């Protein structure tokens, strides 16, 4: 307990940045993942191919390499400067969006084909059918897998500590510099992650599941 109390500013700063990384990355990953899922079920072959290539390429690339590219490779391209925090958000968003896309695509496949055919019969375009009829139903059925993706994202934020972002994954190094025992510090970090998952994400998942429950 003394390690936590004596270094509370270190823990607060680390988990504050973890929260920023998680919230913004989850938001952008959800938007991008939804777009990619729509591309993967599009009637246009070029759109389907682009979505498939993106998902297969990024999902099968280690997250460490993606973050290393934004931390080490991106600055050499002469493009607009990104600070480490924003670069980490971009990398986490691009990576997580592939898993969000697959979760949403699985939900789209649960929606009856007859509903899409009925929408086209009354003159709705593919985008109108997708946004007004298919996606609202798909989201209701993919709450558990989506939250599994977001829980993984929360834990993946610790990888950013290796690329200059001071967040929960970097608490160990800070405690080491301060001469604090590492094992108690690591145990507190792990416990706080458990509390975040079981105390915030899991109750939110259960609430949304209950609210959006699909009648059988």
CSV table of C-alpha atoms in Angstrom, one decimal:
chain,number,residue,atom,x,y,z
A,1,UNK,CA,0.0,0.0,0.0
A,2,UNK,CA,2.9,2.4,0.8
A,3,UNK,CA,4.1,2.1,-2.8
A,4,UNK,CA,0.8,3.2,-4.1
A,5,UNK,CA,0.3,6.1,-1.6
A,6,UNK,CA,3.8,7.4,-1.8
A,7,UNK,CA,3.8,7.4,-5.6
A,8,UNK,CA,0.1,8.3,-6.2
A,9,UNK,CA,1.1,11.1,-8.6
A,10,UNK,CA,3.0,8.6,-10.7
A,11,UNK,CA,0.0,6.2,-10.8
A,12,UNK,CA,-2.5,9.0,-11.4
A,13,UNK,CA,-0.5,10.4,-14.3
A,14,UNK,CA,0.1,7.0,-15.8
A,15,UNK,CA,-3.5,5.9,-15.7
A,16,UNK,CA,-4.7,9.4,-16.8
A,17,UNK,CA,-2.7,8.9,-20.0
A,18,UNK,CA,-4.0,5.3,-20.3
A,19,UNK,CA,-7.5,6.7,-20.2
A,20,UNK,CA,-6.8,9.2,-22.9
A,21,UNK,CA,-5.3,6.6,-25.1
A,22,UNK,CA,-8.1,4.2,-24.5
A,23,UNK,CA,-11.0,6.6,-25.0
A,24,UNK,CA,-9.8,8.3,-28.2
A,25,UNK,CA,-8.5,5.0,-29.7
A,26,UNK,CA,-11.8,3.2,-29.0
A,27,UNK,CA,-13.7,6.1,-30.5
A,28,UNK,CA,-11.7,6.3,-33.7
A,29,UNK,CA,-11.4,2.5,-34.0
A,30,UNK,CA,-15.2,2.2,-33.8
A,31,UNK,CA,-15.7,4.7,-36.5
A,32,UNK,CA,-13.1,3.3,-38.8
A,33,UNK,CA,-14.0,-0.3,-38.0
A,34,UNK,CA,-17.7,0.4,-39.0
A,35,UNK,CA,-16.6,2.0,-42.3
A,36,UNK,CA,-14.3,-1.0,-43.1
A,37,UNK,CA,-17.1,-3.4,-42.2
A,38,UNK,CA,-19.4,-1.6,-44.6
A,39,UNK,CA,-16.6,-1.9,-47.3
A,40,UNK,CA,-16.3,-5.6,-46.7
A,41,UNK,CA,-20.0,-6.2,-47.4
A,42,UNK,CA,-20.2,-3.7,-50.2
A,43,UNK,CA,-21.5,-4.8,-53.6
A,44,UNK,CA,-18.5,-3.1,-55.2
A,45,UNK,CA,-15.6,-5.5,-55.7
A,46,UNK,CA,-13.0,-2.7,-55.3
A,47,UNK,CA,-14.4,-1.7,-51.9
A,48,UNK,CA,-14.5,-5.3,-50.7
A,49,UNK,CA,-10.9,-5.9,-51.9
A,50,UNK,CA,-9.7,-2.7,-50.2
A,51,UNK,CA,-11.4,-3.6,-46.9
A,52,UNK,CA,-10.0,-7.2,-47.0
A,53,UNK,CA,-6.5,-6.1,-47.8
A,54,UNK,CA,-6.5,-3.5,-44.9
A,55,UNK,CA,-7.9,-6.0,-42.4
A,56,UNK,CA,-5.6,-8.8,-43.3
A,57,UNK,CA,-2.5,-6.6,-43.6
A,58,UNK,CA,-2.9,-4.7,-40.3
A,59,UNK,CA,-4.4,-7.4,-38.2
A,60,UNK,CA,-1.6,-9.7,-38.9
A,61,UNK,CA,1.1,-7.1,-38.2
A,62,UNK,CA,2.3,-7.0,-34.5
A,63,UNK,CA,1.1,-3.9,-32.7
A,64,UNK,CA,4.6,-3.2,-31.6
A,65,UNK,CA,5.7,-2.8,-35.2
A,66,UNK,CA,2.8,-0.5,-36.0
A,67,UNK,CA,3.6,1.8,-33.0
A,68,UNK,CA,7.4,1.6,-33.9
A,69,UNK,CA,6.5,2.8,-37.4
A,70,UNK,CA,4.7,5.9,-36.0
A,71,UNK,CA,7.4,6.6,-33.4
A,72,UNK,CA,10.5,5.9,-35.6
A,73,UNK,CA,9.5,5.7,-39.2
A,74,UNK,CA,6.8,8.3,-39.6
A,75,UNK,CA,9.0,11.3,-38.6
A,76,UNK,CA,11.5,10.4,-41.5
A,77,UNK,CA,8.8,10.7,-44.1
A,78,UNK,CA,8.6,14.5,-44.0
A,79,UNK,CA,4.9,14.5,-43.1
A,80,UNK,CA,3.3,16.8,-40.5
A,81,UNK,CA,4.7,16.2,-37.0
A,82,UNK,CA,2.8,14.0,-34.6
A,83,UNK,CA,3.6,14.0,-30.9
A,84,UNK,CA,4.0,10.6,-29.3
A,85,UNK,CA,0.6,10.6,-27.7
A,86,UNK,CA,-1.3,11.3,-30.9
A,87,UNK,CA,0.9,8.9,-32.9
A,88,UNK,CA,0.1,6.2,-30.3
A,89,UNK,CA,-3.7,6.9,-30.7
A,90,UNK,CA,-3.4,6.7,-34.5
A,91,UNK,CA,-1.5,3.4,-34.3
A,92,UNK,CA,-3.9,1.9,-31.7
A,93,UNK,CA,-6.9,3.0,-33.7
A,94,UNK,CA,-5.7,1.6,-37.0
A,95,UNK,CA,-4.9,-1.7,-35.3
A,96,UNK,CA,-8.0,-2.1,-33.2
A,97,UNK,CA,-10.3,-1.0,-36.1
A,98,UNK,CA,-9.5,-4.3,-37.9
A,99,UNK,CA,-11.0,-6.3,-35.0
A,100,UNK,CA,-13.9,-3.9,-34.6
A,101,UNK,CA,-14.6,-4.4,-38.3
A,102,UNK,CA,-14.7,-8.2,-38.1
A,103,UNK,CA,-17.0,-8.0,-35.0
A,104,UNK,CA,-19.4,-5.7,-36.8
A,105,UNK,CA,-19.2,-7.8,-40.0
A,106,UNK,CA,-20.2,-10.9,-38.0
A,107,UNK,CA,-23.2,-8.9,-36.7
A,108,UNK,CA,-24.2,-7.8,-40.2
A,109,UNK,CA,-24.2,-11.4,-41.3
A,110,UNK,CA,-26.8,-12.1,-38.6
A,111,UNK,CA,-29.3,-9.7,-40.2
A,112,UNK,CA,-31.8,-11.4,-42.5
A,113,UNK,CA,-31.0,-11.0,-46.2
A,114,UNK,CA,-34.8,-10.5,-46.7
A,115,UNK,CA,-34.6,-7.2,-44.9
A,116,UNK,CA,-31.9,-5.9,-47.3
A,117,UNK,CA,-33.9,-7.1,-50.3
A,118,UNK,CA,-37.1,-5.4,-49.0
A,119,UNK,CA,-35.1,-2.2,-48.5
A,120,UNK,CA,-33.8,-2.3,-52.1
A,121,UNK,CA,-37.3,-3.1,-53.3
A,122,UNK,CA,-38.6,0.2,-52.0
A,123,UNK,CA,-35.7,2.1,-53.6
A,124,UNK,CA,-33.2,2.5,-50.8
A,125,UNK,CA,-29.5,2.6,-51.8
A,126,UNK,CA,-26.9,0.3,-50.4
A,127,UNK,CA,-25.6,3.1,-48.0
A,128,UNK,CA,-29.2,3.8,-46.8
A,129,UNK,CA,-29.9,0.1,-46.3
A,130,UNK,CA,-26.7,-0.3,-44.4
A,131,UNK,CA,-27.0,2.7,-42.1
A,132,UNK,CA,-30.8,2.7,-41.5
A,133,UNK,CA,-31.6,-1.0,-41.4
A,134,UNK,CA,-28.6,-3.3,-41.1
A,135,UNK,CA,-26.1,-1.6,-38.8
A,136,UNK,CA,-28.6,-0.7,-36.1
A,137,UNK,CA,-29.5,-4.4,-35.8
A,138,UNK,CA,-25.9,-5.6,-36.2
A,139,UNK,CA,-24.7,-3.4,-33.3
A,140,UNK,CA,-27.3,-4.9,-31.0
A,141,UNK,CA,-25.9,-8.4,-31.6
A,142,UNK,CA,-22.2,-7.7,-31.3
A,143,UNK,CA,-22.0,-6.0,-27.9
A,144,UNK,CA,-20.0,-8.8,-26.2
A,145,UNK,CA,-17.4,-9.3,-29.0
A,146,UNK,CA,-17.0,-5.5,-29.3
A,147,UNK,CA,-16.3,-5.1,-25.6
A,148,UNK,CA,-13.8,-8.0,-25.8
A,149,UNK,CA,-12.0,-5.9,-28.4
A,150,UNK,CA,-12.1,-2.8,-26.2
A,151,UNK,CA,-10.8,-4.7,-23.2
A,152,UNK,CA,-7.9,-5.9,-25.3
A,153,UNK,CA,-7.4,-2.3,-26.5
A,154,UNK,CA,-7.2,-1.2,-22.8
A,155,UNK,CA,-4.4,-3.7,-22.2
A,156,UNK,CA,-2.7,-2.9,-25.5
A,157,UNK,CA,-2.3,0.7,-24.4
A,158,UNK,CA,0.7,-0.5,-22.3
A,159,UNK,CA,2.7,-1.2,-25.5
A,160,UNK,CA,2.8,2.6,-26.0
A,161,UNK,CA,5.1,2.9,-23.0
A,162,UNK,CA,7.9,1.6,-25.1
A,163,UNK,CA,7.7,4.5,-27.5
A,164,UNK,CA,7.8,7.5,-25.2
A,165,UNK,CA,4.2,7.7,-24.0
A,166,UNK,CA,4.1,7.9,-20.2
A,167,UNK,CA,1.1,5.8,-19.3
A,168,UNK,CA,0.4,2.8,-17.0
A,169,UNK,CA,2.9,0.6,-18.9
A,170,UNK,CA,5.6,3.1,-18.0
A,171,UNK,CA,4.9,3.1,-14.2
A,172,UNK,CA,7.4,0.3,-13.7
A,173,UNK,CA,10.3,2.3,-15.2
A,174,UNK,CA,9.4,5.4,-13.2
A,175,UNK,CA,9.2,3.4,-9.9
A,176,UNK,CA,12.6,1.9,-10.8
A,177,UNK,CA,14.1,5.3,-11.3
A,178,UNK,CA,12.7,6.3,-7.9
A,179,UNK,CA,14.3,3.3,-6.2
A,180,UNK,CA,10.9,1.8,-5.3
A,181,UNK,CA,10.4,-2.0,-5.1
A,182,UNK,CA,9.0,-3.2,-8.5
A,183,UNK,CA,6.9,-6.2,-7.6
A,184,UNK,CA,4.4,-4.2,-5.4
A,185,UNK,CA,4.2,-1.6,-8.1
A,186,UNK,CA,3.5,-4.1,-10.8
A,187,UNK,CA,0.9,-5.8,-8.7
A,188,UNK,CA,-0.9,-2.5,-8.1
A,189,UNK,CA,-0.9,-1.7,-11.9
A,190,UNK,CA,-2.3,-5.2,-12.6
A,191,UNK,CA,-5.0,-4.7,-9.9
A,192,UNK,CA,-6.0,-1.3,-11.2
A,193,UNK,CA,-6.4,-2.8,-14.7
A,194,UNK,CA,-8.6,-5.5,-13.2
A,195,UNK,CA,-10.7,-2.8,-11.5
A,196,UNK,CA,-11.1,-0.9,-14.8
A,197,UNK,CA,-12.2,-4.0,-16.6
A,198,UNK,CA,-14.5,-5.4,-14.0
A,199,UNK,CA,-15.7,-2.2,-12.5
A,200,UNK,CA,-16.3,-0.1,-15.6
A,201,UNK,CA,-16.2,-2.0,-18.9
A,202,UNK,CA,-18.0,-5.2,-17.8
A,203,UNK,CA,-20.9,-3.4,-16.1
A,204,UNK,CA,-21.2,-1.1,-19.2
A,205,UNK,CA,-21.3,-4.2,-21.4
A,206,UNK,CA,-24.0,-5.8,-19.3
A,207,UNK,CA,-26.1,-2.6,-19.4
A,208,UNK,CA,-25.9,-2.3,-23.1
A,209,UNK,CA,-26.6,-6.0,-23.6
A,210,UNK,CA,-29.7,-5.7,-21.5
A,211,UNK,CA,-30.8,-2.4,-23.1
A,212,UNK,CA,-30.3,-3.7,-26.7
A,213,UNK,CA,-31.2,-7.3,-26.1
A,214,UNK,CA,-32.5,-8.9,-29.3
A,215,UNK,CA,-35.8,-10.6,-28.9
A,216,UNK,CA,-35.7,-14.3,-29.9
